[in-house]
mmCIF file of C-alpha atoms in Angstrom:
data_model
loop_
_atom_site.group_PDB
_atom_site.id
_atom_site.type_symbol
_atom_site.label_atom_id
_atom_site.label_comp_id
_atom_site.label_asym_id
_atom_site.label_seq_id
_atom_site.Cartn_x
_atom_site.Cartn_y
_atom_site.Cartn_z
ATOM 1 C CA MET A 25 3.819 -20.765 18.225
ATOM 2 C CA ASP A 26 0.397 -22.313 17.811
ATOM 3 C CA ILE A 27 -2.357 -19.718 18.053
ATOM 4 C CA SER A 28 -5.983 -20.532 17.227
ATOM 5 C CA SER A 29 -8.279 -18.024 15.542
ATOM 6 C CA ASN A 30 -10.347 -17.560 18.698
ATOM 7 C CA GLN A 31 -7.472 -17.300 21.148
ATOM 8 C CA GLU A 32 -5.277 -14.202 21.226
ATOM 9 C CA SER A 33 -1.775 -13.843 22.606
ATOM 10 C CA ARG A 34 -0.519 -10.373 23.497
ATOM 11 C CA THR A 35 2.833 -9.088 24.608
ATOM 12 C CA VAL A 36 3.249 -6.692 27.516
ATOM 13 C CA LEU A 37 2.674 -3.160 26.223
ATOM 14 C CA PRO A 38 5.424 -0.563 26.288
ATOM 15 C CA VAL A 39 5.107 1.973 29.081
ATOM 16 C CA GLY A 40 2.501 4.583 28.145
ATOM 17 C CA ALA A 41 0.887 2.539 25.363
ATOM 18 C CA SER A 42 -2.858 2.175 25.729
ATOM 19 C CA ARG A 43 -4.781 -0.793 24.377
ATOM 20 C CA VAL A 44 -6.310 1.139 21.476
ATOM 21 C CA LYS A 45 -7.060 -1.064 18.474
ATOM 22 C CA LEU A 46 -4.187 -0.967 16.013
ATOM 23 C CA ILE A 47 -4.731 -1.716 12.297
ATOM 24 C CA GLY A 48 -1.837 -1.929 9.851
ATOM 25 C CA ILE A 49 -3.089 -1.175 6.365
ATOM 26 C CA GLU A 50 0.053 -1.973 4.322
ATOM 27 C CA GLU A 51 1.083 -5.510 5.261
ATOM 28 C CA HIS A 52 2.313 -7.788 2.522
ATOM 29 C CA TYR A 53 2.089 -11.386 1.397
ATOM 30 C CA LEU A 54 3.182 -13.514 -1.551
ATOM 31 C CA THR A 55 1.867 -16.716 -3.077
ATOM 32 C CA ALA A 56 3.916 -19.514 -4.595
ATOM 33 C CA ASP A 57 1.932 -19.117 -7.825
ATOM 34 C CA VAL A 58 2.942 -15.484 -8.207
ATOM 35 C CA ARG A 59 6.569 -16.175 -7.298
ATOM 36 C CA ASP A 60 6.683 -18.927 -9.923
ATOM 37 C CA ALA A 61 5.099 -16.628 -12.516
ATOM 38 C CA TRP A 62 7.807 -14.020 -11.874
ATOM 39 C CA ASP A 63 10.467 -16.699 -12.306
ATOM 40 C CA ALA A 64 8.860 -17.972 -15.518
ATOM 41 C CA ILE A 65 9.294 -14.600 -17.241
ATOM 42 C CA GLY A 66 12.742 -13.943 -15.751
ATOM 43 C CA LEU A 67 11.501 -10.834 -13.966
ATOM 44 C CA ALA A 68 14.505 -10.674 -11.629
ATOM 45 C CA ALA A 69 16.660 -9.660 -14.606
ATOM 46 C CA THR A 70 14.731 -6.407 -15.046
ATOM 47 C CA ASP A 71 13.343 -5.768 -11.551
ATOM 48 C CA PRO A 72 15.812 -6.349 -8.704
ATOM 49 C CA SER A 73 13.023 -6.189 -6.121
ATOM 50 C CA VAL A 74 12.169 -9.790 -7.036
ATOM 51 C CA THR A 75 15.464 -10.914 -5.488
ATOM 52 C CA LEU A 76 14.478 -9.397 -2.147
ATOM 53 C CA HIS A 77 11.823 -12.071 -1.728
ATOM 54 C CA SER A 78 14.000 -14.855 -0.449
ATOM 55 C CA GLY A 79 15.027 -16.484 2.810
ATOM 56 C CA GLU A 80 13.220 -15.285 5.926
ATOM 57 C CA ILE A 81 11.431 -12.485 4.059
ATOM 58 C CA GLU A 82 9.967 -14.953 1.563
ATOM 59 C CA ARG A 83 8.963 -17.368 4.316
ATOM 60 C CA ARG A 84 7.123 -14.630 6.183
ATOM 61 C CA LEU A 85 5.471 -13.375 2.993
ATOM 62 C CA LEU A 86 4.174 -16.855 2.146
ATOM 63 C CA ASP A 87 2.823 -17.457 5.656
ATOM 64 C CA LEU A 88 -0.828 -16.505 6.187
ATOM 65 C CA ALA A 89 -1.286 -18.379 9.424
ATOM 66 C CA GLY A 90 0.004 -18.782 12.953
ATOM 67 C CA GLU A 91 3.539 -17.407 12.698
ATOM 68 C CA ARG A 92 2.292 -14.199 11.058
ATOM 69 C CA VAL A 93 -0.272 -13.768 13.805
ATOM 70 C CA ALA A 94 2.371 -14.418 16.463
ATOM 71 C CA LEU A 95 4.566 -11.661 15.018
ATOM 72 C CA MET A 96 1.563 -9.341 14.901
ATOM 73 C CA ASP A 97 1.020 -10.002 18.592
ATOM 74 C CA GLU A 98 4.674 -9.348 19.345
ATOM 75 C CA ALA A 99 4.525 -5.992 17.529
ATOM 76 C CA GLY A 100 1.199 -5.085 19.131
ATOM 77 C CA LEU A 101 -0.741 -5.071 15.873
ATOM 78 C CA ASP A 102 -4.368 -6.220 16.060
ATOM 79 C CA VAL A 103 -5.204 -6.360 12.336
ATOM 80 C CA GLN A 104 -3.189 -6.665 9.129
ATOM 81 C CA VAL A 105 -4.701 -5.472 5.856
ATOM 82 C CA LEU A 106 -3.032 -7.880 3.439
ATOM 83 C CA SER A 107 -1.745 -6.892 -0.012
ATOM 84 C CA LEU A 108 0.333 -8.741 -2.589
ATOM 85 C CA THR A 109 3.905 -7.492 -2.509
ATOM 86 C CA THR A 110 5.496 -5.466 -5.305
ATOM 87 C CA PRO A 111 5.704 -5.777 -8.299
ATOM 88 C CA ALA A 112 2.469 -7.761 -7.951
ATOM 89 C CA LEU A 113 1.041 -8.782 -11.348
ATOM 90 C CA HIS A 114 2.008 -5.659 -13.288
ATOM 91 C CA ASP A 115 4.489 -7.418 -15.578
ATOM 92 C CA LEU A 116 2.244 -10.355 -16.441
ATOM 93 C CA GLY A 117 -0.192 -10.741 -19.337
ATOM 94 C CA PRO A 118 -3.441 -12.703 -19.716
ATOM 95 C CA GLU A 119 -2.311 -15.269 -17.140
ATOM 96 C CA SER A 120 -2.603 -12.550 -14.491
ATOM 97 C CA ILE A 121 -6.402 -12.813 -14.570
ATOM 98 C CA GLU A 122 -6.424 -16.295 -13.063
ATOM 99 C CA LEU A 123 -3.415 -15.551 -10.849
ATOM 100 C CA ALA A 124 -5.253 -12.599 -9.331
ATOM 101 C CA ARG A 125 -8.342 -14.661 -8.653
ATOM 102 C CA ARG A 126 -6.316 -17.420 -6.979
ATOM 103 C CA ALA A 127 -4.343 -14.956 -4.861
ATOM 104 C CA ASN A 128 -7.501 -13.186 -3.729
ATOM 105 C CA ASP A 129 -9.237 -16.453 -2.942
ATOM 106 C CA ALA A 130 -6.237 -17.605 -0.885
ATOM 107 C CA VAL A 131 -6.353 -14.420 1.161
ATOM 108 C CA ALA A 132 -10.114 -14.757 1.582
ATOM 109 C CA MET A 133 -9.512 -18.201 3.089
ATOM 110 C CA ALA A 134 -7.000 -16.721 5.546
ATOM 111 C CA ILE A 135 -9.517 -14.041 6.525
ATOM 112 C CA ALA A 136 -12.176 -16.704 7.069
ATOM 113 C CA ARG A 137 -9.817 -18.483 9.445
ATOM 114 C CA TRP A 138 -8.706 -15.312 11.247
ATOM 115 C CA PRO A 139 -11.626 -12.884 10.758
ATOM 116 C CA ASP A 140 -10.598 -10.604 13.619
ATOM 117 C CA ARG A 141 -6.966 -10.374 12.512
ATOM 118 C CA PHE A 142 -6.922 -10.022 8.719
ATOM 119 C CA GLN A 143 -8.482 -7.786 6.082
ATOM 120 C CA ALA A 144 -7.322 -7.382 2.488
ATOM 121 C CA LEU A 145 -6.710 -5.187 -0.516
ATOM 122 C CA ALA A 146 -7.468 -6.814 -3.850
ATOM 123 C CA THR A 147 -4.773 -8.012 -6.219
ATOM 124 C CA LEU A 148 -5.704 -7.013 -9.773
ATOM 125 C CA PRO A 149 -4.689 -8.170 -13.279
ATOM 126 C CA VAL A 150 -3.819 -4.594 -14.197
ATOM 127 C CA SER A 151 -2.571 -5.369 -17.693
ATOM 128 C CA ARG A 152 -6.211 -6.241 -18.446
ATOM 129 C CA PRO A 153 -7.998 -3.197 -16.978
ATOM 130 C CA ASP A 154 -11.586 -4.252 -17.703
ATOM 131 C CA GLU A 155 -11.027 -7.630 -16.051
ATOM 132 C CA ALA A 156 -9.206 -5.840 -13.228
ATOM 133 C CA ALA A 157 -12.253 -3.679 -12.569
ATOM 134 C CA GLN A 158 -14.447 -6.791 -12.512
ATOM 135 C CA GLU A 159 -12.084 -8.549 -10.097
ATOM 136 C CA LEU A 160 -12.089 -5.508 -7.832
ATOM 137 C CA GLU A 161 -15.874 -5.610 -7.715
ATOM 138 C CA ARG A 162 -15.839 -9.344 -6.924
ATOM 139 C CA CYS A 163 -13.318 -8.837 -4.162
ATOM 140 C CA VAL A 164 -15.271 -6.030 -2.538
ATOM 141 C CA ARG A 165 -18.826 -7.296 -2.967
ATOM 142 C CA THR A 166 -18.242 -11.039 -2.583
ATOM 143 C CA LEU A 167 -15.060 -11.393 -0.541
ATOM 144 C CA GLY A 168 -15.434 -8.289 1.636
ATOM 145 C CA PHE A 169 -12.073 -6.743 0.703
ATOM 146 C CA LYS A 170 -11.427 -3.121 1.609
ATOM 147 C CA GLY A 171 -9.950 -1.779 -1.622
ATOM 148 C CA ALA A 172 -7.076 -2.508 -4.012
ATOM 149 C CA MET A 173 -3.330 -2.060 -4.304
ATOM 150 C CA LEU A 174 -1.515 -1.024 -7.487
ATOM 151 C CA SER A 175 2.262 -1.089 -7.917
ATOM 152 C CA GLY A 176 3.117 1.709 -10.314
ATOM 153 C CA ARG A 177 3.373 1.641 -14.068
ATOM 154 C CA VAL A 178 2.356 -1.289 -16.262
ATOM 155 C CA GLY A 179 4.886 -1.863 -19.022
ATOM 156 C CA ASP A 180 5.503 1.588 -20.493
ATOM 157 C CA ARG A 181 2.159 2.973 -19.262
ATOM 158 C CA ASN A 182 1.829 5.063 -16.122
ATOM 159 C CA LEU A 183 -1.282 4.729 -14.003
ATOM 160 C CA ASP A 184 -2.835 7.908 -15.425
ATOM 161 C CA HIS A 185 -2.969 6.279 -18.887
ATOM 162 C CA PRO A 186 -6.577 6.193 -20.125
ATOM 163 C CA ASP A 187 -6.414 2.396 -20.296
ATOM 164 C CA PHE A 188 -6.481 2.191 -16.487
ATOM 165 C CA PHE A 189 -9.337 4.609 -15.901
ATOM 166 C CA PRO A 190 -11.906 1.766 -15.521
ATOM 167 C CA ILE A 191 -10.047 0.534 -12.413
ATOM 168 C CA PHE A 192 -10.170 3.899 -10.689
ATOM 169 C CA GLU A 193 -13.731 4.487 -11.878
ATOM 170 C CA ARG A 194 -14.821 1.193 -10.321
ATOM 171 C CA ALA A 195 -13.001 1.966 -7.070
ATOM 172 C CA GLU A 196 -14.841 5.273 -6.770
ATOM 173 C CA ALA A 197 -18.172 3.602 -7.537
ATOM 174 C CA LEU A 198 -17.501 0.962 -4.878
ATOM 175 C CA LYS A 199 -16.324 3.654 -2.433
ATOM 176 C CA VAL A 200 -13.074 1.847 -1.700
ATOM 177 C CA PRO A 201 -9.509 3.226 -1.661
ATOM 178 C CA VAL A 202 -6.557 2.389 -3.892
ATOM 179 C CA LEU A 203 -3.113 2.071 -2.320
ATOM 180 C CA LEU A 204 -0.339 3.150 -4.705
ATOM 181 C CA HIS A 205 2.658 1.027 -3.777
ATOM 182 C CA PRO A 206 6.252 1.665 -4.887
ATOM 183 C CA ARG A 207 7.963 -0.352 -7.557
ATOM 184 C CA THR A 208 11.400 -0.192 -9.147
ATOM 185 C CA PRO A 209 11.701 2.612 -11.742
ATOM 186 C CA ALA A 210 12.007 1.796 -15.424
ATOM 187 C CA MET A 211 15.424 0.739 -16.665
ATOM 188 C CA ALA A 212 15.991 3.997 -18.551
ATOM 189 C CA VAL A 213 15.348 5.963 -15.355
ATOM 190 C CA ARG A 214 17.644 3.700 -13.369
ATOM 191 C CA ASP A 215 20.404 4.063 -15.951
ATOM 192 C CA ALA A 216 20.102 7.842 -15.890
ATOM 193 C CA TYR A 217 19.764 8.457 -12.151
ATOM 194 C CA TYR A 218 20.478 5.348 -10.085
ATOM 195 C CA SER A 219 23.581 3.831 -11.672
ATOM 196 C CA GLY A 220 27.339 4.229 -11.658
ATOM 197 C CA PHE A 221 28.161 2.527 -8.381
ATOM 198 C CA THR A 222 28.424 -1.167 -7.530
ATOM 199 C CA PRO A 223 25.562 -3.374 -8.766
ATOM 200 C CA LYS A 224 24.322 -3.742 -5.179
ATOM 201 C CA VAL A 225 24.382 0.000 -4.477
ATOM 202 C CA ASP A 226 22.704 0.734 -7.829
ATOM 203 C CA ALA A 227 19.912 -1.725 -7.042
ATOM 204 C CA VAL A 228 19.258 -0.459 -3.507
ATOM 205 C CA PHE A 229 19.462 3.187 -4.631
ATOM 206 C CA ALA A 230 16.781 2.435 -7.255
ATOM 207 C CA MET A 231 14.621 0.544 -4.764
ATOM 208 C CA PHE A 232 14.163 1.289 -1.084
ATOM 209 C CA GLY A 233 17.098 3.728 -0.988
ATOM 210 C CA LEU A 234 15.070 6.292 -2.941
ATOM 211 C CA GLY A 235 13.842 5.200 -6.382
ATOM 212 C CA TRP A 236 10.782 3.277 -5.222
ATOM 213 C CA HIS A 237 9.439 6.252 -3.339
ATOM 214 C CA TYR A 238 9.814 8.899 -5.999
ATOM 215 C CA ASP A 239 8.203 6.459 -8.435
ATOM 216 C CA ALA A 240 5.089 6.009 -6.278
ATOM 217 C CA GLY A 241 4.786 9.697 -5.463
ATOM 218 C CA ILE A 242 5.079 10.616 -9.127
ATOM 219 C CA GLN A 243 2.338 8.126 -10.010
ATOM 220 C CA PHE A 244 0.014 9.991 -7.637
ATOM 221 C CA LEU A 245 0.988 13.384 -9.041
ATOM 222 C CA ARG A 246 0.396 12.128 -12.565
ATOM 223 C CA LEU A 247 -3.126 11.116 -11.556
ATOM 224 C CA VAL A 248 -3.664 14.621 -10.171
ATOM 225 C CA LEU A 249 -2.253 16.409 -13.230
ATOM 226 C CA ALA A 250 -4.202 14.162 -15.612
ATOM 227 C CA GLY A 251 -7.437 15.384 -14.021
ATOM 228 C CA THR A 252 -8.342 11.977 -12.585
ATOM 229 C CA PHE A 253 -9.684 13.520 -9.384
ATOM 230 C CA ASP A 254 -11.695 16.099 -11.312
ATOM 231 C CA ARG A 255 -13.426 13.265 -13.161
ATOM 232 C CA LEU A 256 -13.605 11.097 -10.033
ATOM 233 C CA PRO A 257 -13.844 13.518 -7.098
ATOM 234 C CA GLY A 258 -14.776 10.734 -4.666
ATOM 235 C CA LEU A 259 -11.748 8.564 -5.468
ATOM 236 C CA GLN A 260 -9.479 8.014 -2.463
ATOM 237 C CA VAL A 261 -5.814 7.108 -2.893
ATOM 238 C CA ILE A 262 -3.297 6.031 -0.240
ATOM 239 C CA LEU A 263 0.443 6.697 -0.343
ATOM 240 C CA GLY A 264 2.824 4.942 2.031
ATOM 241 C CA HIS A 265 6.100 6.105 3.597
ATOM 242 C CA TRP A 266 4.529 9.385 4.730
ATOM 243 C CA GLY A 267 3.592 10.410 1.199
ATOM 244 C CA GLU A 268 6.419 8.924 -0.893
ATOM 245 C CA VAL A 269 8.782 11.914 -0.770
ATOM 246 C CA VAL A 270 6.813 14.266 -3.028
ATOM 247 C CA LEU A 271 4.246 15.072 -0.330
ATOM 248 C CA PHE A 272 6.937 17.025 1.515
ATOM 249 C CA TYR A 273 7.164 19.365 -1.475
ATOM 250 C CA ALA A 274 3.505 20.373 -1.311
ATOM 251 C CA GLU A 275 4.477 24.044 -1.104
ATOM 252 C CA ARG A 276 6.481 23.732 -4.325
ATOM 253 C CA LEU A 277 3.770 21.717 -6.072
ATOM 254 C CA LYS A 278 1.409 24.673 -5.705
ATOM 255 C CA ALA A 279 3.419 26.454 -8.396
ATOM 256 C CA MET A 280 1.863 24.109 -10.964
ATOM 257 C CA ASP A 281 -1.560 25.626 -10.268
ATOM 258 C CA ARG A 282 -0.597 28.410 -12.671
ATOM 259 C CA VAL A 283 -0.430 26.016 -15.607
ATOM 260 C CA SER A 284 -2.317 22.821 -14.638
ATOM 261 C CA GLU A 285 -5.825 23.940 -15.735
ATOM 262 C CA LEU A 286 -7.256 21.682 -13.022
ATOM 263 C CA GLU A 287 -10.572 22.463 -11.344
ATOM 264 C CA GLN A 288 -8.955 22.779 -7.914
ATOM 265 C CA PRO A 289 -5.600 23.837 -6.460
ATOM 266 C CA ILE A 290 -3.240 20.913 -6.006
ATOM 267 C CA THR A 291 -3.431 21.319 -2.224
ATOM 268 C CA THR A 292 -7.150 20.543 -2.437
ATOM 269 C CA TYR A 293 -6.468 17.109 -3.932
ATOM 270 C CA LEU A 294 -3.907 16.439 -1.195
ATOM 271 C CA ARG A 295 -6.531 17.088 1.484
ATOM 272 C CA ARG A 296 -9.560 15.686 -0.352
ATOM 273 C CA ASN A 297 -8.314 12.600 -2.221
ATOM 274 C CA LEU A 298 -5.171 11.437 -0.409
ATOM 275 C CA TYR A 299 -4.523 9.383 2.709
ATOM 276 C CA VAL A 300 -0.999 8.827 4.014
ATOM 277 C CA THR A 301 0.411 5.903 5.966
ATOM 278 C CA ALA A 302 3.581 5.215 7.934
ATOM 279 C CA SER A 303 4.866 2.017 6.248
ATOM 280 C CA GLY A 304 6.925 1.200 9.327
ATOM 281 C CA MET A 305 8.812 4.521 9.269
ATOM 282 C CA PHE A 306 8.128 5.291 12.902
ATOM 283 C CA LEU A 307 9.316 8.903 13.042
ATOM 284 C CA PRO A 308 7.133 11.471 14.861
ATOM 285 C CA GLY A 309 8.608 14.351 12.855
ATOM 286 C CA TYR A 310 7.486 12.764 9.578
ATOM 287 C CA LEU A 311 4.044 12.168 11.038
ATOM 288 C CA ALA A 312 3.747 15.807 12.099
ATOM 289 C CA GLN A 313 4.749 17.048 8.645
ATOM 290 C CA ALA A 314 2.303 14.712 6.902
ATOM 291 C CA ALA A 315 -0.481 15.767 9.284
ATOM 292 C CA ALA A 316 0.200 19.419 8.501
ATOM 293 C CA ILE A 317 -0.294 18.752 4.795
ATOM 294 C CA VAL A 318 -3.192 16.272 4.604
ATOM 295 C CA GLY A 319 -4.734 16.603 8.077
ATOM 296 C CA THR A 320 -4.815 14.199 11.035
ATOM 297 C CA ASP A 321 -8.056 12.716 9.715
ATOM 298 C CA ARG A 322 -6.095 11.304 6.749
ATOM 299 C CA LEU A 323 -3.298 9.534 8.594
ATOM 300 C CA LEU A 324 -3.250 5.718 8.562
ATOM 301 C CA PHE A 325 -1.072 3.241 10.456
ATOM 302 C CA SER A 326 1.028 0.515 8.850
ATOM 303 C CA THR A 327 4.137 -1.523 9.611
ATOM 304 C CA ASP A 328 5.084 -2.637 6.066
ATOM 305 C CA PHE A 329 5.348 -6.248 7.221
ATOM 306 C CA PRO A 330 7.609 -8.152 6.814
ATOM 307 C CA TYR A 331 10.126 -5.673 5.428
ATOM 308 C CA GLN A 332 10.113 -3.261 8.365
ATOM 309 C CA TYR A 333 9.345 -5.782 11.091
ATOM 310 C CA ARG A 334 11.431 -5.185 14.207
ATOM 311 C CA PRO A 335 10.997 -7.047 17.500
ATOM 312 C CA GLY A 336 10.262 -5.395 20.802
ATOM 313 C CA GLY A 337 6.677 -4.143 20.487
ATOM 314 C CA ASP A 338 7.805 -1.608 17.915
ATOM 315 C CA ALA A 339 4.414 -0.688 16.456
ATOM 316 C CA ARG A 340 2.724 -0.195 19.785
ATOM 317 C CA ARG A 341 5.672 1.810 21.125
ATOM 318 C CA PHE A 342 5.514 4.253 18.217
ATOM 319 C CA LEU A 343 1.796 4.733 18.744
ATOM 320 C CA ALA A 344 2.475 5.675 22.363
ATOM 321 C CA ASP A 345 5.172 8.177 21.384
ATOM 322 C CA CYS A 346 3.787 9.563 18.112
ATOM 323 C CA GLY A 347 2.986 13.006 19.517
ATOM 324 C CA LEU A 348 -0.736 13.092 18.693
ATOM 325 C CA ASN A 349 -3.448 13.807 21.250
ATOM 326 C CA GLU A 350 -5.671 10.956 22.428
ATOM 327 C CA ALA A 351 -8.418 11.467 19.838
ATOM 328 C CA ASP A 352 -6.014 11.825 16.924
ATOM 329 C CA THR A 353 -3.987 8.831 18.110
ATOM 330 C CA SER A 354 -7.111 6.676 18.078
ATOM 331 C CA ALA A 355 -7.987 7.962 14.616
ATOM 332 C CA PHE A 356 -4.465 7.224 13.367
ATOM 333 C CA ALA A 357 -4.480 3.747 14.930
ATOM 334 C CA HIS A 358 -7.792 2.598 13.460
ATOM 335 C CA GLY A 359 -10.524 5.235 13.293
ATOM 336 C CA ASN A 360 -9.524 6.858 10.004
ATOM 337 C CA TRP A 361 -9.264 3.462 8.306
ATOM 338 C CA LEU A 362 -12.670 2.373 9.571
ATOM 339 C CA ARG A 363 -14.250 5.625 8.413
ATOM 340 C CA LEU A 364 -12.572 5.348 4.998
ATOM 341 C CA THR A 365 -13.650 1.760 4.398
ATOM 342 C CA GLN A 366 -17.077 1.624 5.985
ATOM 343 C CA ALA A 367 -18.410 3.880 3.226
ATOM 344 C CA GLY A 368 -18.071 1.038 0.743
ATOM 345 C CA ASN A 369 -19.838 -2.266 0.394
ATOM 346 C CA ALA A 370 -17.126 -4.195 2.256
ATOM 347 C CA VAL A 371 -17.929 -5.378 5.752
ATOM 348 C CA VAL A 372 -15.903 -3.515 8.396
#
């Protein structure tokens, strides 16, 4: 389908779905440069998620033009906030500095062509934290990006390692959020907890079956327990998949208040520093539980394109049936994201 940047095509809305603006904040892409860099270091041998990026999924990830927009229209999504898919640049060395710049520039070109349909989260050379902080600032101040996405640990370092503090410090200074995206757990963790079945079952168990989500949730909890949000009280972090499993154990997490020596109870950080998004898991019960923990003003919409893409106006249908009142539905669809990002220097 050929769709120009100033001509929109929309599907018929599901019954009961209003035409509220719908922004998906976790929508992925890939560049040929990054794919080739993964191949050059043989990353598929240690991270099975690399093998997921093939066939139709790869084609949709690489597309930043008309077909992507057509599928957005079919789903009922007005805006995609683009982010480089996992494992991003976390396993790459000095070459990641230039790769990040090229990826961000490519996305900026797509936004220039489709300014009403695309926004972006910065791709960062996280193995070089000082350069990553500089690239984040360039992306926000020069390219108008809305924040950054990180994909879990870097080598044997978790995100709470002091080396990565400059990235979070810069994000707080710029008043932009950081999305913590899942990645495949370390090999030792996979061997201990996600192995013993067929190779295919082991891989899926360690990825989207469960392992990805515990990994991302634990990265957030490590930031909390390391005192990151005491040092950076304005820092805002986003977790997908309704809080990456651990959010649903908020009541149990409170037990750590007795020993954490943090400035605030853990529940305070959940309601002050965390936003939660759907990631295409369109389940009203999960939404209600997440809202009870972080508040309806911290719910964000996302479809996790292209991984969770389903035809039939799926995104718009869930919005109509999500169980929120009209004001909270509008906030979930776009208002919370606009409020979160308009505080920074990026153009909303």
